[in-house]
Short mmCIF file of C-alpha atoms in Angstrom, two decimals:
data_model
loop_
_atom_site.label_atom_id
_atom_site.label_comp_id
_atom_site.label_asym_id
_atom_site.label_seq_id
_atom_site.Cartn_x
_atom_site.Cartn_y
_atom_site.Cartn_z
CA UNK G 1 88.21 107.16 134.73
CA UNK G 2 91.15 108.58 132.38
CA UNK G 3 91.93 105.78 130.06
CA UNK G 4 95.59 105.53 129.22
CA UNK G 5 97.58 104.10 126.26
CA UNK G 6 98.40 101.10 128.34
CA UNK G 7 94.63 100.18 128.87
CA UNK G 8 94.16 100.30 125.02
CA UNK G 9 96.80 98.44 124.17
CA UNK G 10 96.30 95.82 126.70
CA UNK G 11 92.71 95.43 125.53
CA UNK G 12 93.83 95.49 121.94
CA UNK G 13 96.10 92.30 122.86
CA UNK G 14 93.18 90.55 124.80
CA UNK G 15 90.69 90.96 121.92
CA UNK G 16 92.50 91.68 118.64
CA UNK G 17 90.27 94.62 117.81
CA UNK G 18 91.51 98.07 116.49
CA UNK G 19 93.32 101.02 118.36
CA UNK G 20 90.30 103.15 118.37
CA UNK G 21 87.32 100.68 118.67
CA UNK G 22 89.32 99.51 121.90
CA UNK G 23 89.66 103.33 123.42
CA UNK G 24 85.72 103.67 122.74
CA UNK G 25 85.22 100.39 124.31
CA UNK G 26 86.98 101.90 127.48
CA UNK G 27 85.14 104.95 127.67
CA UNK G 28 82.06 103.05 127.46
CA UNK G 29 82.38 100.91 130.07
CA UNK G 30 84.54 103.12 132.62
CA UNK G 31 87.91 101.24 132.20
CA UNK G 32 86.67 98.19 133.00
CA UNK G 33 88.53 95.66 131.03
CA UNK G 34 85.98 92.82 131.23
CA UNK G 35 83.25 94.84 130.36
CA UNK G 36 84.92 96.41 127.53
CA UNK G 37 85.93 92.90 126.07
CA UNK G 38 82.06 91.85 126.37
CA UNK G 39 81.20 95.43 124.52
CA UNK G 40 84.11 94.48 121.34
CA UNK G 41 82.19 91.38 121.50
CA UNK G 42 78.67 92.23 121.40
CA UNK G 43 79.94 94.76 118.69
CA UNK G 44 81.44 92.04 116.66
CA UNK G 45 84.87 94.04 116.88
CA UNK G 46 86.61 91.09 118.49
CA UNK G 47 86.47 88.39 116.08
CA UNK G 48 90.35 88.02 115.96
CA UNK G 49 90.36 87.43 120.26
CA UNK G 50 91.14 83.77 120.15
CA UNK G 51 93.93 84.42 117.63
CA UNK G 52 95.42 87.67 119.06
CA UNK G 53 98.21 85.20 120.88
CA UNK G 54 99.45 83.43 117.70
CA UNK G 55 102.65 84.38 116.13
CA UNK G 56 102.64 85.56 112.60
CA UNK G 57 105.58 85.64 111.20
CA UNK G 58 105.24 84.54 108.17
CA UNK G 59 103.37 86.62 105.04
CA UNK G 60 104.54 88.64 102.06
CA UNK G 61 106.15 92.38 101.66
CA UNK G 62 104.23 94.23 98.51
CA UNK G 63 105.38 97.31 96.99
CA UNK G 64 103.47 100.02 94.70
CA UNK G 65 105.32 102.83 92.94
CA UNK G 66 103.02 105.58 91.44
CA UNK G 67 102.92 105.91 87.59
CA UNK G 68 105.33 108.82 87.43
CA UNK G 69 107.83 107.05 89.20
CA UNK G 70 108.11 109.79 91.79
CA UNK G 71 106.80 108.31 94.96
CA UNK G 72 106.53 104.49 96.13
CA UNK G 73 105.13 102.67 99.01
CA UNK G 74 106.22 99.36 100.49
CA UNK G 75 104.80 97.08 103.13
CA UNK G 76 105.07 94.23 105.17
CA UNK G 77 101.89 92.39 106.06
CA UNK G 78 102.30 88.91 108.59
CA UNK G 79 100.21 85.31 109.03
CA UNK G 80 100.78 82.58 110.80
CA UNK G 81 101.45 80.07 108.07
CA UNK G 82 103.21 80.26 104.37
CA UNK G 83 99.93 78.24 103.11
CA UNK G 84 98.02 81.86 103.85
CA UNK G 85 100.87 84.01 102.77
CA UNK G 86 100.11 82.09 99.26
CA UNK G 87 96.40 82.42 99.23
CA UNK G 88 95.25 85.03 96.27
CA UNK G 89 92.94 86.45 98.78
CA UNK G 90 95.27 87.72 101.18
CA UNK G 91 97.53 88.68 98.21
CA UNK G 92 95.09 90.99 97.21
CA UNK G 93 94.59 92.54 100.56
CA UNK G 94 97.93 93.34 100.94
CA UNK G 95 97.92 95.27 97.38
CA UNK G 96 95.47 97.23 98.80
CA UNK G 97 97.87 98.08 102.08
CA UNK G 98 99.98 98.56 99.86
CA UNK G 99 97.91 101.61 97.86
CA UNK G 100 96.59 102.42 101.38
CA UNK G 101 100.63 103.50 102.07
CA UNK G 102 100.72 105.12 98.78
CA UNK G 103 98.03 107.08 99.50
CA UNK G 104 99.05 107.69 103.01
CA UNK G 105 101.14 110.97 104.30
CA UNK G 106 101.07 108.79 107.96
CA UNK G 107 104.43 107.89 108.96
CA UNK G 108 103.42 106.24 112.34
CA UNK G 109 101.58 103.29 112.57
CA UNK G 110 98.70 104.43 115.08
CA UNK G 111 97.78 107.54 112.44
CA UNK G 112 98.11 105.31 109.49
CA UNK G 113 95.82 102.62 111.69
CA UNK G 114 93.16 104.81 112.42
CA UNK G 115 92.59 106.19 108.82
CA UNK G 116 90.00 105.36 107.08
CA UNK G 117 90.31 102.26 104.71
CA UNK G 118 91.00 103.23 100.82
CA UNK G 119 88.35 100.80 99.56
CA UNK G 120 85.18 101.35 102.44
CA UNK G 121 85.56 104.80 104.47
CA UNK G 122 83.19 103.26 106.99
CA UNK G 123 86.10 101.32 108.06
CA UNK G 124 89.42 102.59 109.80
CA UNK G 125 92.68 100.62 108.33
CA UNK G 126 92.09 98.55 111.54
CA UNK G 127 89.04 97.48 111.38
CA UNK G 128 89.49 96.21 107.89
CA UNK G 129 92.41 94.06 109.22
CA UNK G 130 89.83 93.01 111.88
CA UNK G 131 87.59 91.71 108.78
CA UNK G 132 90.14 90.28 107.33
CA UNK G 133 91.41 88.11 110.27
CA UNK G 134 87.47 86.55 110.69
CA UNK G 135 87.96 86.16 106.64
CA UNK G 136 90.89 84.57 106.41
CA UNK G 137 91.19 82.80 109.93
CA UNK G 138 94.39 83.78 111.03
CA UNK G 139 95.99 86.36 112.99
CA UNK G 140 97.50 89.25 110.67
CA UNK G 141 99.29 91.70 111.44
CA UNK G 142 100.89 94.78 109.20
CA UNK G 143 104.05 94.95 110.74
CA UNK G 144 105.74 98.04 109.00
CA UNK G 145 105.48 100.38 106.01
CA UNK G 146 107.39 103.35 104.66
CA UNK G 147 106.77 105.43 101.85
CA UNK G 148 109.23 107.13 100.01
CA UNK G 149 109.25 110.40 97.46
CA UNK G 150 111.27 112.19 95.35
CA UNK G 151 110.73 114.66 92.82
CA UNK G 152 114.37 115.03 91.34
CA UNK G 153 114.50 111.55 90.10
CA UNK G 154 113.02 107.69 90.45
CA UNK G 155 111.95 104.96 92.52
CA UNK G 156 112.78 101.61 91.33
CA UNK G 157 111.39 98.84 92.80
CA UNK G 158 111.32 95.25 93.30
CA UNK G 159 109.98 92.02 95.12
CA UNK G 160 111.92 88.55 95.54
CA UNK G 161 110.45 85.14 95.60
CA UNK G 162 106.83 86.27 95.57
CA UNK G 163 107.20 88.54 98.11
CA UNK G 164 109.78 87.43 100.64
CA UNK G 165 111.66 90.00 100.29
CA UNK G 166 110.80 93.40 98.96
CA UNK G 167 113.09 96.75 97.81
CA UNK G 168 112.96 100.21 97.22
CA UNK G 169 115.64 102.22 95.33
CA UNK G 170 115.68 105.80 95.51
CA UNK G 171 117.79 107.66 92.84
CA UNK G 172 117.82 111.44 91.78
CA UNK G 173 118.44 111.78 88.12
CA UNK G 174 117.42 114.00 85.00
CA UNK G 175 116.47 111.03 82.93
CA UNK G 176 113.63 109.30 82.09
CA UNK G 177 112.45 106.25 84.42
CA UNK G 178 112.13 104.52 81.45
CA UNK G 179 115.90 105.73 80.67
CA UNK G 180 116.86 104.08 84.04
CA UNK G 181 114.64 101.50 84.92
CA UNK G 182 116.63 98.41 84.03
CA UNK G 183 119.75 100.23 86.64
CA UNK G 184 116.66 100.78 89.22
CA UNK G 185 116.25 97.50 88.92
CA UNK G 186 119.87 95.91 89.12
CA UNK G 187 120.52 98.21 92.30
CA UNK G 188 117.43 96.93 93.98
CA UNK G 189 118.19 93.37 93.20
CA UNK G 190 121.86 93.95 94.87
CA UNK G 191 119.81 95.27 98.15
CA UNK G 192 118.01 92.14 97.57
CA UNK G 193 120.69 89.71 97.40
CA UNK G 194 123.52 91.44 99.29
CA UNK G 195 122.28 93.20 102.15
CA UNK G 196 123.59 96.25 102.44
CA UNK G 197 123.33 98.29 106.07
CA UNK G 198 124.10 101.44 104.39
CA UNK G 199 123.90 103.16 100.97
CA UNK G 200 127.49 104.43 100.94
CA UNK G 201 130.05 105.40 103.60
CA UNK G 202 128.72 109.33 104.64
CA UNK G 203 126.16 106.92 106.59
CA UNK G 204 128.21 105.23 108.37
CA UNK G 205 128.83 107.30 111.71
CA UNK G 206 132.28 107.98 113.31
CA UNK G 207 131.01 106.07 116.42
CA UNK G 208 130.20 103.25 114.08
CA UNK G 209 133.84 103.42 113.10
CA UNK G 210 135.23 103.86 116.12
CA UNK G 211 133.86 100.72 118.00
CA UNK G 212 134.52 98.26 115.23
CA UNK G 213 138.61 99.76 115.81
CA UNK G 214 138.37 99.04 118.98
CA UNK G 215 137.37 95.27 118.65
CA UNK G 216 139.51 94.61 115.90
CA UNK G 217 142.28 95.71 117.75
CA UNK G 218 141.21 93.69 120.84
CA UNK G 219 141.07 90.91 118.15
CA UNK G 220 144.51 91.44 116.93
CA UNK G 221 145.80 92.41 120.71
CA UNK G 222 144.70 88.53 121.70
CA UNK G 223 146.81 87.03 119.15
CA UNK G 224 150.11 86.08 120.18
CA UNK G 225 151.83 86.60 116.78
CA UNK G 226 149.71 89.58 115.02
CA UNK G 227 150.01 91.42 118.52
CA UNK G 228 153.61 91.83 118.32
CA UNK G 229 153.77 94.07 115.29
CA UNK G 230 155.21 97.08 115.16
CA UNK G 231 152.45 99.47 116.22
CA UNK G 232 152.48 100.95 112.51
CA UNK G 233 151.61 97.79 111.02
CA UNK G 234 148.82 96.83 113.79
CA UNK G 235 147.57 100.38 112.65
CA UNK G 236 147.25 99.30 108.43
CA UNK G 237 145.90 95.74 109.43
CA UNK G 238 142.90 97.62 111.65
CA UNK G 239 142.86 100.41 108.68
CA UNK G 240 142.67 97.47 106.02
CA UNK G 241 139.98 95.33 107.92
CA UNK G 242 137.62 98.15 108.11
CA UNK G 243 137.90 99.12 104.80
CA UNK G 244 136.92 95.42 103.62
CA UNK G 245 134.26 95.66 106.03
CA UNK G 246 132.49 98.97 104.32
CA UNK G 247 132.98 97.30 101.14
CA UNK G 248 130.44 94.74 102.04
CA UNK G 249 128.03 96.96 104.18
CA UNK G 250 128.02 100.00 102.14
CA UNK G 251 125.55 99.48 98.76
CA UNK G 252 128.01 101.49 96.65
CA UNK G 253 131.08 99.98 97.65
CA UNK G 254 129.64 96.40 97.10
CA UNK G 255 131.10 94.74 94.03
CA UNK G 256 128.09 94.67 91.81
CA UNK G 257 126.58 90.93 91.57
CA UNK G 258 126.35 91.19 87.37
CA UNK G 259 130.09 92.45 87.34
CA UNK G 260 131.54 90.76 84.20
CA UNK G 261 135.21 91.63 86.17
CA UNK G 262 134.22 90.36 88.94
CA UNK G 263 135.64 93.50 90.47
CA UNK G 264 133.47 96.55 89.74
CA UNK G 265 131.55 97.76 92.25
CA UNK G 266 128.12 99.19 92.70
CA UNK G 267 128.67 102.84 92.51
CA UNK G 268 130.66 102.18 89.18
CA UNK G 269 127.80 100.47 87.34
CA UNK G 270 125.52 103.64 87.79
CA UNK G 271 128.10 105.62 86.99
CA UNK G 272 128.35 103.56 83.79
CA UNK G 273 125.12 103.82 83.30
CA UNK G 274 124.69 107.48 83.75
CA UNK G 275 127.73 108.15 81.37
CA UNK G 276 125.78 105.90 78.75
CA UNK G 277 122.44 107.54 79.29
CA UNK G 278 124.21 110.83 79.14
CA UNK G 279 122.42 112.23 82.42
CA UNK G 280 123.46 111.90 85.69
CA UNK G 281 122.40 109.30 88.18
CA UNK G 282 122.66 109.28 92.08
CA UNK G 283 121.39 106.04 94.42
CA UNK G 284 120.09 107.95 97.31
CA UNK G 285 118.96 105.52 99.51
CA UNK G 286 117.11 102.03 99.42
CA UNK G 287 114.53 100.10 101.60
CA UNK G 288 114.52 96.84 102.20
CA UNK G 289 112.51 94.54 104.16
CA UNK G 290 112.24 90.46 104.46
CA UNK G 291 109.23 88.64 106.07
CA UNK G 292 109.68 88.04 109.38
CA UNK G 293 112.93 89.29 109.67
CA UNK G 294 113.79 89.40 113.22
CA UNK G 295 110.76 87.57 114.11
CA UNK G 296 109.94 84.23 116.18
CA UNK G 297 108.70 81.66 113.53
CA UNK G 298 105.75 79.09 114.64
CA UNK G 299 106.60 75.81 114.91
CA UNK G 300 103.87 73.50 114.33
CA UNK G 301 103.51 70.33 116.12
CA UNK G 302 101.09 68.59 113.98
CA UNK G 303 101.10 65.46 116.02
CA UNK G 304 100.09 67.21 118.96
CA UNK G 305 97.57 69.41 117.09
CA UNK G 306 95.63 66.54 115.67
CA UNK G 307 95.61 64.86 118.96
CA UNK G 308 93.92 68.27 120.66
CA UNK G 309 91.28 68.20 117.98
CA UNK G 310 90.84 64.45 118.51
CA UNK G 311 90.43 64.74 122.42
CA UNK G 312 92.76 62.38 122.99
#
């Protein structure tokens, strides 16, 4: 029987057992799922099983940046609760993901998966997140990684209340990382704090453009008083709008959180910089990920889970 993607995955979700251990499960057993799960079983492989249905949403983002400053790895590793997110334990195993990525040329998730684990190559990625979920007692999950190079410059990183946040600031420059390693840092704590979609306005696509025109001027169009302006005016009101709103999407164009002004914006404190430094200095682009962003967070009912224990 051909086993197909769908099979593997749907096995993977039953039992919480890797990619590949669930594909050789398959072909064991002939694609039949119940087998398969008794083979993962009998194997040990599906210790995770009774937590594969849990939401984990919580957890920490870690980042590594190699010792030249020329490459950088950053990743996003999920539990269920905050109270595991904080245990040294699981800390450490995400530093290790974390080297895994920075050791990694894998940019999809089922490579980088199936490799085999930095600290025990008689383990796949996988199967070490397998061990860890019967360690720990929780369902993990590495949600997303990225790793980022450059050899014309620096990678500045940095991580936000103990790992709730995480950024990666890529900049091309002739100086030292040393030189620039205080700017690396401001920028990534801007990314942090601020936001940003986009590291300056060449990102942002005509289309992008385009559609945000088109409901501000349905905005302005559904106000009795605005919508009688000449058409002129209606034209610098939509010009003016979007020009605010790239100001507080685009990274550059941000006015820079330390500003002593108040006014200046990012892109003008690394060009400060770089004048000071007497080398030039380019942001490039920037990563930035926050736990469970976009995720559903648990919601414990303690009550209810005492009372379940209880039998009552």
């Amino acid at each position: 029987m051909a086993i197909t993607a769908a099979m593997v995955k749907e096995l993977r979700e039953m039992t919480g057992a890797g990619m590949m251990d669930c594909k050789k499960a398959l072909n064991e057993v002939d694609g039949d799922m119940d087998k398969a799960v008794e083979f993962l079983r009998e194997k040990g492989l599906a210790a995770a099983a009774k937590k594969a249905s849990r939401i984990a949403a919580e957890g920490i983002v870690a980042t590594l940046v190699s010792d030249d400053k020329k490459s950088a790895a950053i990743v996003e590793v999920n539990a269920e609760t905050d109270f595991v997110a904080k245990n040294e334990v699981f800390q450490s195993y995400v530093a290790r993901v974390a080297a895994q990525v920075l050791a990694s040329n894998n940019t999809t998730m089922e490579a980088f998966m199936a490799e085999p684990w930095i600290d025990d190559a008689s383990f796949t990625v996988e199967q070490e997140l397998s061990q860890m979920v019967a360690k720990i007692g929780e369902k993990l999950s590495i949600r997303r990684f990225e790793k980022v190079t450059n050899e014309n410059g620096v990678i500045a990183s940095y991580i936000h209340a103990g790992g709730k946040i995480g950024v990666l600031v890529n900049m091309d420059t002739t100086a030292s990382a040393e030189t620039v390693e205080e700017c690396g840092k401001n920028v990534c704590m801007q990314v942090a704090a601020l936001k940003p979609q986009f590291t300056n306005r060449n990102e942002v696509s005509a289309e992008h453009i385009a559609h945000e025109k088109e409901i501000l001027l349905a905005q302005i169009m559904n106000d009795p008083k605005e919508s009688q302006k000449p058409a002129k005016v209606i034209d610098g009101i939509v010009t003016g709008r979007i020009n605010k709103e790239l100001k507080e999407i685009c990274l550059l164009d941000q006015v820079y959180v330390k500003a002593e002004d108040g006014k200046q914006s990012v892109g003008k404190y690394v060009e400060s910089v770089a004048k000071e430094v007497g080398a030039p200095i380019a942001v490039k682009s920037f990563v930035r990920f926050e736990t469970g962003e976009g995720m559903e967070k648990r919601e414990d009912d303690f009550a209810a889970e005492v009372a379940k224990q209880a039998g009552l």
